[in-house]
C-alpha cells in the first residue's frame, strides 16, 4: 500500500505539471485568460486579505497546484482498485481525473466564488480544464501502476 500511495503522490505531482501543457496552449490560443490555478490562488489570497507581489503569487500558485495534485494523487494510490494492465489504469485514472474536475469546478471552487460553475462559465475553459484533468488522472494512474508493479505482500517480503 505504501508504494501505491507514494506512487500516487508522485504521479499527482507529475500529473499537475502535465496539466500545464493544455492550459498554457489554450491561453496562448486565446481560449482562456488567466489559468484557473492562478485565479484560484488570487481569489483565496484576496479572500484571506493577503497581498503578495506578482512573482510570489505566481510561485505560490504553482506550489499549491503541485501540492493539491500530490494530495489527490496520494488519495488515488490509497483508494483506487489494484489493476495490472495499462488500459485499466488509464480508464480508472481518466475517471478519477473527471471526479477531481467535478468536485473542484462544480463544487468547492464556485462555492467559494473563485470561478463560475461550469454551466455559467466559458465553455472553452471548461473543456480545457476537463482535458487537463483527464491528463492528470491518466498520469497519476500510470505512475501508481508503475510504482506498485514490484509490490509484494508483506509476508513475502519478510521471508
Coordinates of C-alpha atoms in Angstrom, one line a residue:
X1 CA 0.0 0.0 0.0
X2 CA 2.8 2.4 0.8
X3 CA 4.2 2.1 -2.7
X4 CA 0.8 2.8 -4.2
X5 CA 0.4 5.9 -2.0
X6 CA 3.9 7.1 -2.8
X7 CA 3.4 6.4 -6.5
X8 CA 0.1 8.2 -6.4
X9 CA 1.7 11.2 -4.7
X10 CA 4.5 11.3 -7.3
X11 CA 2.0 10.7 -10.1
X12 CA -0.2 13.5 -8.8
X13 CA 2.7 16.0 -8.8
X14 CA 3.7 14.9 -12.3
X15 CA 0.1 15.0 -13.4
X16 CA -0.3 18.5 -12.1
X17 CA 2.8 19.6 -14.2
X18 CA 1.4 17.8 -17.3
X19 CA -1.8 19.8 -16.9
X20 CA 0.2 22.9 -17.8
X21 CA 0.5 21.8 -21.4
X22 CA -3.2 22.1 -22.5
X23 CA -3.7 25.1 -20.1
X24 CA -0.8 27.1 -21.4
X25 CA -1.6 26.1 -25.0
X26 CA -5.2 27.3 -24.6
X27 CA -4.0 30.5 -23.0
X28 CA -1.7 31.1 -26.0
X29 CA -4.5 30.4 -28.4
X30 CA -6.8 32.9 -26.6
X31 CA -9.3 30.2 -25.4
X32 CA -8.8 31.0 -21.7
X33 CA -7.5 34.0 -19.9
X34 CA -5.7 33.7 -16.6
X35 CA -5.2 29.9 -15.9
X36 CA -7.7 28.7 -13.3
X37 CA -5.0 27.6 -10.8
X38 CA -3.7 31.2 -10.8
X39 CA -7.3 32.6 -10.4
X40 CA -8.0 30.2 -7.6
X41 CA -4.8 31.3 -5.7
X42 CA -5.6 35.0 -6.4
X43 CA -9.1 34.6 -5.1
X44 CA -8.1 32.7 -2.0
X45 CA -5.4 35.3 -1.1
X46 CA -7.9 38.1 -1.6
X47 CA -10.5 36.3 0.5
X48 CA -7.9 36.0 3.3
X49 CA -6.9 39.7 2.9
X50 CA -3.4 38.8 1.8
X51 CA -1.4 40.8 -0.7
X52 CA 1.7 39.4 -2.4
X53 CA 3.8 40.6 -5.2
X54 CA 3.1 39.0 -8.6
X55 CA 6.2 36.8 -8.6
X56 CA 5.5 35.4 -5.1
X57 CA 1.8 34.9 -6.0
X58 CA 2.8 33.0 -9.2
X59 CA 5.2 30.8 -7.2
X60 CA 2.5 30.1 -4.6
X61 CA 0.1 29.2 -7.4
X62 CA 2.4 26.6 -8.9
X63 CA 3.3 25.2 -5.4
X64 CA -0.3 25.0 -4.3
X65 CA -1.3 23.3 -7.5
X66 CA 1.5 20.7 -7.2
X67 CA 0.6 20.2 -3.5
X68 CA -3.1 19.7 -4.4
X69 CA -2.1 17.3 -7.1
X70 CA 0.2 15.4 -4.7
X71 CA -2.6 15.1 -2.2
X72 CA -5.1 14.0 -4.8
X73 CA -2.6 11.5 -6.2
X74 CA -1.8 10.1 -2.8
X75 CA -5.6 9.6 -2.2
X76 CA -5.8 7.8 -5.6
X77 CA -3.0 5.5 -4.6
X78 CA -4.8 4.7 -1.3
X79 CA -8.3 4.1 -2.7
X80 CA -8.1 3.1 -6.3
X81 CA -8.5 -0.6 -7.0
X82 CA -5.4 -2.5 -8.0
X83 CA -5.0 -3.1 -11.7
X84 CA -2.3 -4.8 -13.6
X85 CA -2.8 -3.5 -17.2
X86 CA -2.2 -0.1 -18.7
X87 CA -5.7 0.1 -20.3
X88 CA -7.4 -0.5 -16.9
X89 CA -5.1 2.1 -15.2
X90 CA -5.9 4.6 -17.9
X91 CA -9.6 4.1 -17.6
X92 CA -9.5 4.4 -13.8
X93 CA -7.2 7.4 -14.0
X94 CA -9.4 9.3 -16.5
X95 CA -12.4 8.6 -14.3
X96 CA -10.5 9.9 -11.3
X97 CA -9.5 13.0 -13.2
X98 CA -13.1 13.6 -14.1
X99 CA -14.1 13.3 -10.5
X100 CA -11.4 15.7 -9.3
X101 CA -12.6 18.2 -12.0
X102 CA -16.3 17.8 -10.9
X103 CA -15.6 18.1 -7.2
X104 CA -13.4 21.2 -7.9
X105 CA -15.0 23.1 -10.8
X106 CA -18.6 22.2 -10.0
X107 CA -18.1 22.1 -6.2
X108 CA -15.7 23.9 -3.9
X109 CA -14.3 26.4 -6.5
X110 CA -17.7 28.0 -7.4
X111 CA -18.9 27.6 -3.8
X112 CA -16.1 29.9 -2.7
X113 CA -16.8 32.3 -5.5
X114 CA -13.5 31.7 -7.2
X115 CA -14.8 30.8 -10.6
X116 CA -18.3 30.4 -12.0
X117 CA -19.8 26.9 -12.1
X118 CA -19.5 25.0 -15.4
X119 CA -22.9 25.9 -16.7
X120 CA -22.2 29.6 -16.3
X121 CA -18.6 29.6 -17.4
X122 CA -16.9 29.9 -20.8
X123 CA -17.3 26.5 -22.5
X124 CA -13.7 26.6 -23.8
X125 CA -12.3 27.0 -20.3
X126 CA -14.4 24.1 -19.0
X127 CA -13.3 21.9 -22.0
X128 CA -9.7 22.7 -21.4
X129 CA -9.9 22.0 -17.7
X130 CA -11.7 18.7 -18.2
X131 CA -9.0 17.6 -20.7
X132 CA -6.3 18.8 -18.3
X133 CA -7.8 16.7 -15.5
X134 CA -8.0 13.7 -17.8
X135 CA -4.3 14.0 -18.3
X136 CA -3.8 14.5 -14.6
X137 CA -5.7 11.3 -13.8
X138 CA -4.0 9.2 -16.6
X139 CA -0.6 10.3 -15.4
X140 CA -1.4 9.6 -11.8
X141 CA -2.7 6.2 -12.6
X142 CA 0.2 5.2 -14.8
X143 CA 2.8 6.3 -12.2
X144 CA 0.8 4.5 -9.5
X145 CA 0.7 1.3 -11.6
X146 CA 4.5 1.5 -12.3
X147 CA 5.3 2.1 -8.6
X148 CA 3.2 -0.9 -7.5
X149 CA 4.3 -3.4 -10.1
X150 CA 7.0 -4.8 -7.8
X151 CA 5.0 -4.6 -4.7
X152 CA 4.8 -7.9 -2.8
X153 CA 2.7 -8.8 0.2
X154 CA 4.5 -8.1 3.5
X155 CA 4.5 -11.8 4.4
X156 CA 6.7 -12.5 1.3
X157 CA 9.0 -9.5 1.9
X158 CA 10.0 -10.9 5.4
X159 CA 10.7 -14.4 4.1

